[in-house]
Coordinates of C-alpha atoms and ligand atoms in Angstrom, one line a residue:
X287 CA -15.0 8.0 -32.3
X288 CA -15.8 4.8 -30.4
X289 CA -16.9 1.8 -32.4
X290 CA -20.6 0.6 -32.1
X291 CA -19.4 -3.0 -32.0
X292 CA -16.2 -4.8 -32.7
X293 CA -15.1 -8.3 -33.6
X294 CA -12.1 -8.3 -31.2
X295 CA -11.5 -6.3 -28.0
X296 CA -7.9 -6.8 -26.8
X297 CA -7.1 -5.7 -23.3
X298 CA -3.5 -5.1 -22.2
X299 CA -2.3 -3.7 -18.9
X300 CA 0.9 -1.9 -20.0
X301 CA 1.5 0.6 -22.8
X302 CA 4.8 -1.2 -23.6
X303 CA 2.9 -4.4 -24.1
X304 CA 0.4 -2.7 -26.4
X305 CA 2.7 -0.6 -28.5
X306 CA 3.9 -3.3 -30.9
X307 CA 0.3 -4.3 -31.5
X308 CA -0.8 -0.7 -32.1
X309 CA 2.0 -0.3 -34.6
X310 CA 1.5 -3.6 -36.3
X311 CA -2.3 -3.1 -36.8
X312 CA -1.9 0.7 -37.4
X313 CA -4.5 1.4 -34.7
X314 CA -5.7 4.9 -34.1
X315 CA -6.5 6.5 -30.8
X316 CA -10.2 6.6 -30.0
X317 CA -12.2 8.8 -27.6
X318 CA -11.5 8.3 -23.9
X319 CA -13.6 5.6 -22.3
X320 CA -14.2 7.8 -19.2
X321 CA -13.0 11.2 -18.1
X322 CA -12.2 9.6 -14.7
X323 CA -10.1 6.7 -15.9
X324 CA -6.7 6.9 -17.8
X325 CA -7.5 3.8 -19.9
X326 CA -6.7 4.4 -23.6
X327 CA -8.7 2.9 -26.5
X328 CA -7.4 2.4 -30.0
X329 CA -9.3 1.1 -33.0
X330 CA -8.7 -0.2 -36.5
X331 CA -9.2 -3.1 -38.8
X332 CA -7.1 -6.1 -39.9
X333 CA -7.9 -9.1 -42.1
X334 CA -11.3 -7.5 -42.6
X335 CA -12.2 -7.6 -38.9
X336 CA -12.8 -4.7 -36.6
X337 CA -10.4 -4.4 -33.6
X338 CA -10.4 -2.3 -30.5
X339 CA -7.4 -2.4 -28.2
X340 CA -7.5 -1.0 -24.7
X341 CA -4.7 -0.3 -22.3
X342 CA -5.1 0.4 -18.5
X343 CA -3.4 3.8 -18.9
X344 CA -0.9 5.6 -16.7
X345 CA -1.7 6.4 -13.1
X346 CA -1.8 10.2 -12.7
X347 CA -0.5 10.0 -9.2
X348 CA 2.2 7.3 -9.3
X349 CA 3.2 7.9 -13.0
X350 CA 3.3 4.2 -14.0
X351 CA 1.0 1.8 -15.8
X352 CA -2.1 0.8 -13.9
X353 CA -1.3 -2.9 -13.9
X354 CA -3.3 -5.4 -11.8
X355 CA -6.8 -6.7 -11.1
X356 CA -8.6 -3.6 -9.9
X357 CA -7.9 -1.7 -13.1
X358 CA -8.4 -4.8 -15.1
X359 CA -12.0 -5.1 -13.9
X360 CA -12.8 -1.5 -14.4
X361 CA -11.3 -1.2 -17.8
X362 CA -12.9 -4.5 -19.0
X363 CA -16.3 -3.2 -18.0
X364 CA -15.9 0.2 -19.5
X365 CA -14.4 -1.2 -22.8
X366 CA -17.1 -3.8 -23.1
X367 CA -19.8 -1.2 -22.6
X368 CA -18.2 1.0 -25.2
X369 CA -17.2 -1.5 -27.8
X370 CA -19.7 -4.5 -27.5
X371 CA -17.1 -7.0 -28.6
X372 CA -17.8 -10.4 -30.1
X373 CA -14.7 -11.7 -28.4
X374 CA -12.7 -10.3 -25.4
X375 CA -9.0 -11.1 -25.3
X376 CA -6.8 -10.6 -22.3
X377 CA -3.3 -10.4 -23.8
X378 CA 0.1 -9.7 -22.4
X379 CA 3.0 -10.9 -20.3
X380 CA 3.0 -13.6 -17.7
X381 CA 5.3 -15.6 -15.5
X382 CA 5.9 -19.2 -16.7
X383 CA 7.0 -22.4 -14.9
X384 CA 9.9 -24.6 -16.0
X385 CA 8.5 -27.4 -13.9
X386 CA 5.4 -27.4 -16.3
X387 CA 7.6 -27.2 -19.4
X388 CA 7.5 -23.4 -19.7
X389 CA 10.2 -21.3 -21.3
X390 CA 10.7 -17.7 -22.1
X391 CA 8.7 -16.7 -25.2
X392 CA 6.2 -19.6 -24.9
X393 CA 2.7 -18.6 -25.8
X394 CA -0.3 -19.9 -23.8
X395 CA -4.0 -19.8 -24.3
X396 CA -5.1 -21.0 -20.8
X397 CA -8.7 -22.2 -20.3
X398 CA -8.8 -22.1 -16.4
X399 CA -8.3 -19.0 -14.3
X400 CA -8.3 -18.4 -10.6
X401 CA -7.1 -15.8 -8.0
X402 CA -4.1 -17.2 -6.0
X403 CA -3.9 -14.6 -3.3
X404 CA -7.4 -14.0 -2.2
X405 CA -7.9 -16.1 0.9
X406 CA -11.2 -15.9 2.8
X407 CA -11.9 -18.9 5.0
X408 CA -15.7 -18.5 5.0
X409 CA -18.0 -20.8 3.0
X410 CA -19.1 -19.4 -0.3
X411 CA -16.9 -16.3 0.1
X412 CA -13.9 -18.6 -0.2
X413 CA -15.0 -19.9 -3.6
X414 CA -16.0 -16.4 -4.7
X415 CA -12.5 -15.1 -3.7
X416 CA -10.7 -17.8 -5.6
X417 CA -13.0 -17.2 -8.5
X418 CA -12.2 -20.5 -10.3
X419 CA -13.4 -20.1 -13.9
X420 CA -13.1 -22.4 -16.9
X421 CA -13.7 -21.0 -20.3
X422 CA -14.5 -22.8 -23.6
X423 CA -11.5 -23.9 -25.6
X424 CA -11.4 -22.7 -29.2
X425 CA -9.3 -25.2 -31.2
X426 CA -9.3 -23.0 -34.3
X427 CA -7.8 -20.0 -32.4
X428 CA -5.4 -22.3 -30.5
X429 CA -4.1 -23.9 -33.7
X430 CA -3.8 -20.6 -35.5
X431 CA -1.7 -19.1 -32.7
X432 CA 0.2 -22.4 -32.0
X433 CA -0.7 -21.7 -28.3
X434 CA -0.1 -24.1 -25.5
X435 CA -2.9 -25.2 -23.2
X436 CA -2.6 -23.9 -19.6
X437 CA -3.9 -22.8 -16.3
X438 CA -3.6 -19.2 -15.2
X439 CA -3.2 -17.9 -11.6
X440 CA -3.9 -14.2 -11.1
X441 CA -2.9 -12.1 -8.2
X442 CA -1.8 -8.7 -7.1
X443 CA 1.9 -9.3 -6.6
X444 CA 4.8 -9.9 -9.0
X445 CA 6.6 -12.2 -6.5
X446 CA 5.2 -15.3 -4.9
X447 CA 5.1 -16.6 -1.3
X448 CA 6.2 -20.2 -0.5
X449 CA 2.5 -21.2 0.1
X450 CA 1.6 -19.7 -3.3
X451 CA 4.5 -21.6 -4.9
X452 CA 3.0 -24.8 -3.4
X453 CA -0.4 -23.9 -4.7
X454 CA 1.0 -23.4 -8.2
X455 CA 2.6 -26.8 -8.1
X456 CA -0.5 -28.5 -6.8
X457 CA -2.7 -26.9 -9.4
X458 CA -0.2 -27.3 -12.3
X459 CA -0.3 -23.6 -13.0
X460 CA 1.5 -22.6 -16.2
X461 CA 0.9 -18.9 -16.3
X462 CA 1.0 -16.3 -13.4
X463 CA -0.3 -12.9 -14.2
X464 CA -2.0 -9.9 -12.6
X465 CA -5.2 -9.5 -14.7
X466 CA -6.7 -12.4 -16.5
X467 CA -8.9 -13.9 -13.8
X468 CA -10.4 -10.5 -13.2
X469 CA -11.1 -9.9 -16.9
X470 CA -12.6 -13.4 -17.2
X471 CA -15.1 -12.6 -14.4
X472 CA -16.2 -9.4 -16.2
X473 CA -16.6 -11.3 -19.5
X474 CA -18.8 -13.8 -17.7
X475 CA -20.9 -10.9 -16.2
X476 CA -21.4 -9.6 -19.7
X477 CA -21.9 -13.1 -21.2
X478 CA -19.1 -12.2 -23.7
X479 CA -16.8 -15.0 -25.1
X480 CA -13.3 -14.7 -23.6
X481 CA -9.8 -15.9 -24.2
X482 CA -6.4 -15.1 -22.8
X483 CA -3.3 -15.0 -24.8
X484 CA -0.2 -14.8 -22.5
X485 CA 3.4 -14.8 -23.4
X486 CA 6.1 -15.9 -20.9
X487 CA 8.5 -13.1 -20.0
X488 CA 10.0 -14.6 -16.8
X489 CA 10.1 -17.9 -15.0
X490 CA 8.4 -18.0 -11.6
X491 CA 10.4 -21.1 -10.5
X492 CA 13.8 -19.8 -11.6
X493 CA 16.3 -18.1 -9.2
X494 CA 16.2 -14.8 -11.2
X495 CA 13.7 -12.3 -9.9
X496 CA 10.7 -11.7 -12.2
X497 CA 11.4 -8.0 -12.6
X498 CA 14.8 -8.3 -14.2
X499 CA 13.8 -11.3 -16.4
X500 CA 10.7 -9.4 -17.5
X501 CA 12.7 -6.3 -18.5
X502 CA 15.2 -8.3 -20.5
X503 CA 12.7 -10.6 -22.3
X504 CA 9.7 -8.3 -22.9
X505 CA 10.5 -7.1 -26.4
X506 CA 11.4 -10.5 -27.7
X507 CA 8.3 -12.0 -26.1
X508 CA 6.1 -9.3 -27.6
X509 CA 7.2 -10.3 -31.1
X510 CA 5.6 -13.7 -30.5
X511 CA 2.5 -12.0 -29.1
X512 CA 2.0 -9.8 -32.1
X513 CA 2.5 -12.8 -34.4
X514 CA -0.1 -14.8 -32.4
X515 CA -2.7 -12.0 -32.3
X516 CA -2.3 -11.4 -36.1
X517 CA -3.0 -15.1 -36.6
X518 CA -5.9 -15.0 -34.3
X519 CA -7.6 -12.1 -36.1
X520 CA -7.0 -13.8 -39.5
X521 CA -8.8 -16.9 -38.3
X522 CA -12.3 -17.3 -39.8
X523 CA -14.3 -18.7 -37.0
X524 CA -17.6 -20.3 -38.1
X525 CA -18.5 -21.8 -34.7
X526 CA -20.1 -19.7 -32.1
X527 CA -17.7 -18.7 -29.3
X528 CA -19.3 -19.2 -25.9
X529 CA -19.0 -16.9 -22.8
X530 CA -17.2 -18.1 -19.7
X531 CA -19.3 -20.7 -17.9
Ligands
SAH109 N1 8.9 -4.6 -14.4 C1 7.8 -4.1 -15.1 C2 6.5 -4.3 -14.4 C3 5.9 -5.7 -14.8 S1 4.6 -6.0 -13.8 C4 8.0 -2.6 -15.2 O1 8.9 -2.1 -14.7 O2 7.2 -1.9 -15.8 C5 4.1 -7.4 -14.5 C6 3.0 -7.3 -15.6 O3 3.3 -8.4 -16.5 C7 1.6 -7.5 -15.1 O4 0.7 -6.8 -15.9 C8 1.4 -9.0 -15.2 O5 0.1 -9.4 -15.7 C9 2.5 -9.5 -16.1 N2 3.5 -10.5 -15.5 C10 4.6 -10.8 -16.1 N3 5.3 -11.7 -15.3 C11 4.6 -11.9 -14.2 C12 4.8 -12.6 -13.0 N4 5.9 -13.4 -12.8 N5 3.9 -12.6 -12.0 C13 2.8 -11.8 -12.1 N6 2.5 -11.0 -13.2 C14 3.4 -11.1 -14.3

C-alpha cells in the first residue's frame, strides 16, 4: 500500500544510508513507485507522525545504488506524486570542508543549494544550470537536530576539480553532495516545503580521497543522522513550512 499523504517524506540515494533509518523507525516496504524505476518506498509512523522513506534503488544493469542528480529528480517526483508529503527531506551523506569548520560526523541543515558542475555560458541558461535556490530556515527543526547552518553544492562527481575547489571556497560551501539541489528543484516545482539533512562522511579539502573516508566513516555518521531525523520527526511544528522560493 502507498500512503494517501504523509507528514514526512525522506529521500536517500543509497540503501546503506537508508537501512539504519528503516530499522530504527521499523518501516515496512510499500508498493513500488513505478514498474520502470528501481526506487524503493517504505512507510511507517513515529512520534504519532506518518513517514515515507524512499531510496533510489539498485541499477539493474550496473548493480549499484542509483546515486546522483538524474535519479534524485525522478524519484523525488514519483515519491511526491505517490505520498503528497507535508515536508520533503533530502537526507544522507556529504563531503564537508575543514576550512569552513567541518568535521566528520557534523550534521548540517543547509538553506542554500546550487549545482557546481553545470556550466553553460549563455544568459538565463547559465542561471538555470547553476540552479541557485534558497529555502526557508526552520529554527525548530534546526534546534531539535542540533544542525549547523550551511550551503550545499551538488554535482555529478565524487571528486572535485581545482576550479570547483576555488568555487567552493568563494561561496563558503559547507556540504558537497550529489542530490540535494536536484531534489530542492523538484520540491519547488511541487510547492512542497523542503529541507536537507546532511551528515559529513569525508572532507573535501583533506588529502584522503573521498571514497576511502566515506567507507570508513559511513556507519558512525549514520548514527548521528538517525538521531537527528528522530528528533526532527518528534518536533511539533506549529508554524507553516514554506516551499522553496
Ligand atoms: N563509496 C560509496 C559511494 C559513495 S557516493 C560506495 O562505494 O558505495 C557518494 C554518496 O554520498 C552520494 O550519494 C553523495 O550525495 C554523498 N557524498 C558523500 N561524500 C561526498 C562527496 N565528497 N562529494 C559528493 N557526494 C558525496
